[in-house]
């Protein structure tokens, strides 16, 4: 058997130009793992954070990385081999997963490749009604939306705050989603609608038609109107852009409301939140096959759709990263592995 495969690796940190399409050893599987023949890979911001050497993380959080590194976490594909102790999956099953996150932050997820080893606990059956490209677009973004809004799904310590992140009731509540057209945002919008919320989407105007089609009740084009100047009496703000500017949304919330910054690093406004009676809470997404099985039912019956921004062959991962760097992403960027 050929023990080499094609993969996209980096031998140094840097811009998209450090991504090299080349031969790499085919992974071996250990106990509890399966080998997946990858058909599509979904891109996520941690891919470029790792490519750049996690410059955006505080130094004490930056993982030690040994080169060469294969980027990526999200895959959809077909099982090629299973370890003897894996009973729930068989060769030939079509599956999707977010691989080893956050445990693989240092480059141990290895999704930009023809083959990847995946712990069986992180796998779920691909929804039969969607293709591998759409399935690969779901795992990290949809699990993030699910773990913030519906069910955290684990009791691991939260690296972002001392207390457990708790979802809040959504039915009949008004939810404002900033960054609504992006990978995480477009799933947050759909889950909030599914749960019976009144949803206000904030995005640049080019995304209005899509977001209306996904069911949002109101749309704010942030390039024309500051959402914090017009929105009031909101129960929950999900800020899928996040960062230091998230605190500007505190004033749109009702007392007793909540702000979930999906990217909470640099959040300024803890004192204001306390004064205004608003809960600010975040979590870090974690791999979870059982949850992917559950959300897979919503993908299967069309309740939740995966929107594809663009597709690139695996060999053109560099161009895919260049697309991401231009911003204004609508849904997911996907690599195809044929
Ligand atoms: N906590 C976690 O575990 C976790 C998990 C996943 C992701 N994240 C973080 O969540 C963030 C979003 O990730 P993603 O995958 O959804 O990224 P993405 O697909 O690139 O989406 C970002 C979206 O934000 C919009 N946007 C940019 N600037 C904006 C602004 N000023 N106001 C409103 N919208 C703006 C962009 O489009 P337009 O500007 O055209 O509207 C784009 O659609 C990233 O920082 C990521 O690191 C955290």
mmCIF file of C-alpha atoms in Angstrom, residues 93-266:
data_model
loop_
_atom_site.group_PDB
_atom_site.id
_atom_site.type_symbol
_atom_site.label_atom_id
_atom_site.label_comp_id
_atom_site.label_asym_id
_atom_site.label_seq_id
_atom_site.Cartn_x
_atom_site.Cartn_y
_atom_site.Cartn_z
ATOM 1 C CA UNK A 93 -19.463 5.028 5.935
ATOM 2 C CA UNK A 94 -19.805 8.655 4.839
ATOM 3 C CA UNK A 95 -18.888 10.836 7.804
ATOM 4 C CA UNK A 96 -18.068 14.396 8.836
ATOM 5 C CA UNK A 97 -16.166 15.804 11.811
ATOM 6 C CA UNK A 98 -14.356 18.650 13.485
ATOM 7 C CA UNK A 99 -11.083 16.880 14.222
ATOM 8 C CA UNK A 100 -9.294 17.285 17.575
ATOM 9 C CA UNK A 101 -10.370 20.781 18.530
ATOM 10 C CA UNK A 102 -9.091 22.401 20.668
ATOM 11 C CA UNK A 103 -6.750 19.522 21.616
ATOM 12 C CA UNK A 104 -5.064 19.716 18.194
ATOM 13 C CA UNK A 105 -4.452 23.478 18.261
ATOM 14 C CA UNK A 106 -0.717 22.939 17.750
ATOM 15 C CA UNK A 107 -1.362 21.328 14.368
ATOM 16 C CA UNK A 108 -2.564 17.857 15.357
ATOM 17 C CA UNK A 109 -5.921 18.004 13.554
ATOM 18 C CA UNK A 110 -4.413 17.688 10.044
ATOM 19 C CA UNK A 111 -7.453 18.087 7.821
ATOM 20 C CA UNK A 112 -5.936 19.664 4.641
ATOM 21 C CA UNK A 113 -5.037 16.221 3.294
ATOM 22 C CA UNK A 114 -6.282 13.254 1.311
ATOM 23 C CA UNK A 115 -6.495 11.177 4.509
ATOM 24 C CA UNK A 116 -6.965 12.074 8.158
ATOM 25 C CA UNK A 117 -7.204 10.013 11.337
ATOM 26 C CA UNK A 118 -10.207 10.944 13.468
ATOM 27 C CA UNK A 119 -11.174 9.827 16.995
ATOM 28 C CA UNK A 120 -14.494 7.984 16.546
ATOM 29 C CA UNK A 121 -16.038 10.073 19.351
ATOM 30 C CA UNK A 122 -15.657 13.164 17.144
ATOM 31 C CA UNK A 123 -17.316 11.638 14.053
ATOM 32 C CA UNK A 124 -20.901 11.609 12.888
ATOM 33 C CA UNK A 125 -22.642 10.208 9.840
ATOM 34 C CA UNK A 126 -22.812 12.753 7.038
ATOM 35 C CA UNK A 127 -26.412 13.871 6.470
ATOM 36 C CA UNK A 128 -27.411 11.882 3.375
ATOM 37 C CA UNK A 129 -29.251 14.765 1.697
ATOM 38 C CA UNK A 130 -26.211 17.070 1.497
ATOM 39 C CA UNK A 131 -22.949 16.517 -0.379
ATOM 40 C CA UNK A 132 -19.455 16.349 1.136
ATOM 41 C CA UNK A 133 -18.746 20.006 0.321
ATOM 42 C CA UNK A 134 -21.715 21.246 2.297
ATOM 43 C CA UNK A 135 -21.071 18.754 5.118
ATOM 44 C CA UNK A 136 -17.437 19.888 5.410
ATOM 45 C CA UNK A 137 -18.663 23.460 5.796
ATOM 46 C CA UNK A 138 -20.641 22.668 8.904
ATOM 47 C CA UNK A 139 -18.611 21.229 11.796
ATOM 48 C CA UNK A 140 -16.750 24.059 13.541
ATOM 49 C CA UNK A 141 -19.154 26.873 12.685
ATOM 50 C CA UNK A 142 -22.296 24.887 13.435
ATOM 51 C CA UNK A 143 -20.902 23.334 16.632
ATOM 52 C CA UNK A 144 -19.919 26.834 17.765
ATOM 53 C CA UNK A 145 -23.444 28.107 17.162
ATOM 54 C CA UNK A 146 -24.917 25.017 18.872
ATOM 55 C CA UNK A 147 -22.624 25.119 21.921
ATOM 56 C CA UNK A 148 -23.230 28.862 22.434
ATOM 57 C CA UNK A 149 -26.998 28.806 21.812
ATOM 58 C CA UNK A 150 -28.416 25.353 22.481
ATOM 59 C CA UNK A 151 -26.220 22.933 24.449
ATOM 60 C CA UNK A 152 -22.638 23.296 25.660
ATOM 61 C CA UNK A 153 -22.356 19.515 25.624
ATOM 62 C CA UNK A 154 -19.452 19.021 28.050
ATOM 63 C CA UNK A 155 -18.117 19.854 31.518
ATOM 64 C CA UNK A 156 -14.540 20.728 30.587
ATOM 65 C CA UNK A 157 -13.163 23.897 32.222
ATOM 66 C CA UNK A 158 -13.862 27.030 30.190
ATOM 67 C CA UNK A 159 -10.532 28.615 29.162
ATOM 68 C CA UNK A 160 -12.281 31.951 28.541
ATOM 69 C CA UNK A 161 -14.047 32.504 31.872
ATOM 70 C CA UNK A 162 -14.224 30.859 35.291
ATOM 71 C CA UNK A 163 -17.894 29.894 35.009
ATOM 72 C CA UNK A 164 -19.637 27.474 32.663
ATOM 73 C CA UNK A 165 -21.169 29.056 29.577
ATOM 74 C CA UNK A 166 -24.971 28.713 29.708
ATOM 75 C CA UNK A 167 -27.255 29.136 26.692
ATOM 76 C CA UNK A 168 -30.291 31.400 27.283
ATOM 77 C CA UNK A 169 -33.966 30.916 26.281
ATOM 78 C CA UNK A 170 -34.640 31.949 22.677
ATOM 79 C CA UNK A 171 -38.332 31.330 22.079
ATOM 80 C CA UNK A 172 -40.176 34.623 21.650
ATOM 81 C CA UNK A 173 -36.987 36.588 22.420
ATOM 82 C CA UNK A 174 -35.282 39.158 20.201
ATOM 83 C CA UNK A 175 -31.801 38.104 19.123
ATOM 84 C CA UNK A 176 -29.375 40.383 17.292
ATOM 85 C CA UNK A 177 -26.611 38.602 15.365
ATOM 86 C CA UNK A 178 -23.559 40.620 14.325
ATOM 87 C CA UNK A 179 -21.456 39.127 11.518
ATOM 88 C CA UNK A 180 -24.635 37.277 10.525
ATOM 89 C CA UNK A 181 -23.509 36.161 7.060
ATOM 90 C CA UNK A 182 -20.220 34.539 8.128
ATOM 91 C CA UNK A 183 -19.549 30.904 8.922
ATOM 92 C CA UNK A 184 -20.730 31.052 12.531
ATOM 93 C CA UNK A 185 -23.230 33.869 12.000
ATOM 94 C CA UNK A 186 -25.342 32.191 9.324
ATOM 95 C CA UNK A 187 -25.790 29.140 11.568
ATOM 96 C CA UNK A 188 -26.590 31.283 14.632
ATOM 97 C CA UNK A 189 -29.311 33.008 12.612
ATOM 98 C CA UNK A 190 -30.841 29.693 11.546
ATOM 99 C CA UNK A 191 -30.702 28.068 14.995
ATOM 100 C CA UNK A 192 -32.242 31.157 16.601
ATOM 101 C CA UNK A 193 -35.099 31.121 14.048
ATOM 102 C CA UNK A 194 -35.570 27.370 14.584
ATOM 103 C CA UNK A 195 -35.865 28.043 18.325
ATOM 104 C CA UNK A 196 -38.568 30.670 17.739
ATOM 105 C CA UNK A 197 -36.604 33.903 18.177
ATOM 106 C CA UNK A 198 -37.184 37.215 16.398
ATOM 107 C CA UNK A 199 -33.841 37.668 14.618
ATOM 108 C CA UNK A 200 -32.124 40.912 13.620
ATOM 109 C CA UNK A 201 -29.131 40.319 11.360
ATOM 110 C CA UNK A 202 -26.220 42.764 11.099
ATOM 111 C CA UNK A 203 -23.983 42.432 8.049
ATOM 112 C CA UNK A 204 -22.832 44.396 5.016
ATOM 113 C CA UNK A 205 -25.604 45.076 2.496
ATOM 114 C CA UNK A 206 -24.458 42.472 -0.041
ATOM 115 C CA UNK A 207 -25.683 39.738 2.341
ATOM 116 C CA UNK A 208 -29.233 41.039 2.859
ATOM 117 C CA UNK A 209 -30.933 38.791 0.269
ATOM 118 C CA UNK A 210 -29.283 35.655 1.649
ATOM 119 C CA UNK A 211 -30.097 36.502 5.248
ATOM 120 C CA UNK A 212 -33.734 37.308 4.434
ATOM 121 C CA UNK A 213 -33.855 33.951 2.639
ATOM 122 C CA UNK A 214 -32.511 32.280 5.795
ATOM 123 C CA UNK A 215 -35.483 33.778 7.634
ATOM 124 C CA UNK A 216 -34.203 36.865 9.454
ATOM 125 C CA UNK A 217 -36.924 39.288 10.498
ATOM 126 C CA UNK A 218 -34.896 42.498 10.291
ATOM 127 C CA UNK A 219 -31.648 43.456 8.606
ATOM 128 C CA UNK A 220 -29.161 46.211 9.485
ATOM 129 C CA UNK A 221 -26.471 47.127 6.955
ATOM 130 C CA UNK A 222 -23.647 48.176 9.265
ATOM 131 C CA UNK A 223 -21.930 50.064 6.432
ATOM 132 C CA UNK A 224 -24.866 52.529 6.483
ATOM 133 C CA UNK A 225 -26.191 52.376 10.059
ATOM 134 C CA UNK A 226 -24.479 51.621 13.359
ATOM 135 C CA UNK A 227 -26.556 48.801 14.850
ATOM 136 C CA UNK A 228 -25.939 50.096 18.376
ATOM 137 C CA UNK A 229 -27.603 53.398 17.420
ATOM 138 C CA UNK A 230 -30.881 51.836 16.254
ATOM 139 C CA UNK A 231 -31.390 48.513 18.064
ATOM 140 C CA UNK A 232 -33.062 48.555 21.496
ATOM 141 C CA UNK A 233 -34.593 46.119 24.013
ATOM 142 C CA UNK A 234 -32.687 43.125 22.686
ATOM 143 C CA UNK A 235 -32.644 39.931 24.808
ATOM 144 C CA UNK A 236 -29.499 38.414 23.313
ATOM 145 C CA UNK A 237 -26.694 39.762 21.144
ATOM 146 C CA UNK A 238 -24.512 37.148 19.494
ATOM 147 C CA UNK A 239 -21.461 38.999 18.223
ATOM 148 C CA UNK A 240 -19.856 36.665 15.688
ATOM 149 C CA UNK A 241 -17.261 39.358 14.932
ATOM 150 C CA UNK A 242 -16.319 39.947 18.564
ATOM 151 C CA UNK A 243 -13.039 41.379 19.818
ATOM 152 C CA UNK A 244 -12.488 44.654 21.678
ATOM 153 C CA UNK A 245 -15.513 46.391 20.078
ATOM 154 C CA UNK A 246 -18.146 43.934 21.361
ATOM 155 C CA UNK A 247 -18.919 46.165 24.348
ATOM 156 C CA UNK A 248 -20.715 48.658 22.061
ATOM 157 C CA UNK A 249 -23.663 46.223 22.001
ATOM 158 C CA UNK A 250 -24.237 46.401 25.762
ATOM 159 C CA UNK A 251 -26.491 49.439 25.428
ATOM 160 C CA UNK A 252 -28.907 47.714 23.015
ATOM 161 C CA UNK A 253 -29.678 44.980 25.552
ATOM 162 C CA UNK A 254 -32.504 44.808 28.045
ATOM 163 C CA UNK A 255 -31.558 44.529 31.717
ATOM 164 C CA UNK A 256 -31.291 40.758 32.281
ATOM 165 C CA UNK A 257 -30.186 40.238 28.678
ATOM 166 C CA UNK A 258 -26.996 38.551 27.468
ATOM 167 C CA UNK A 259 -24.090 39.279 25.154
ATOM 168 C CA UNK A 260 -22.243 36.306 23.648
ATOM 169 C CA UNK A 261 -19.019 37.442 21.962
ATOM 170 C CA UNK A 262 -17.951 34.497 19.786
ATOM 171 C CA UNK A 263 -14.394 35.912 19.752
ATOM 172 C CA UNK A 264 -14.165 37.264 23.313
ATOM 173 C CA UNK A 265 -10.435 38.023 23.502
ATOM 174 C CA UNK A 266 -9.877 41.713 24.183
#
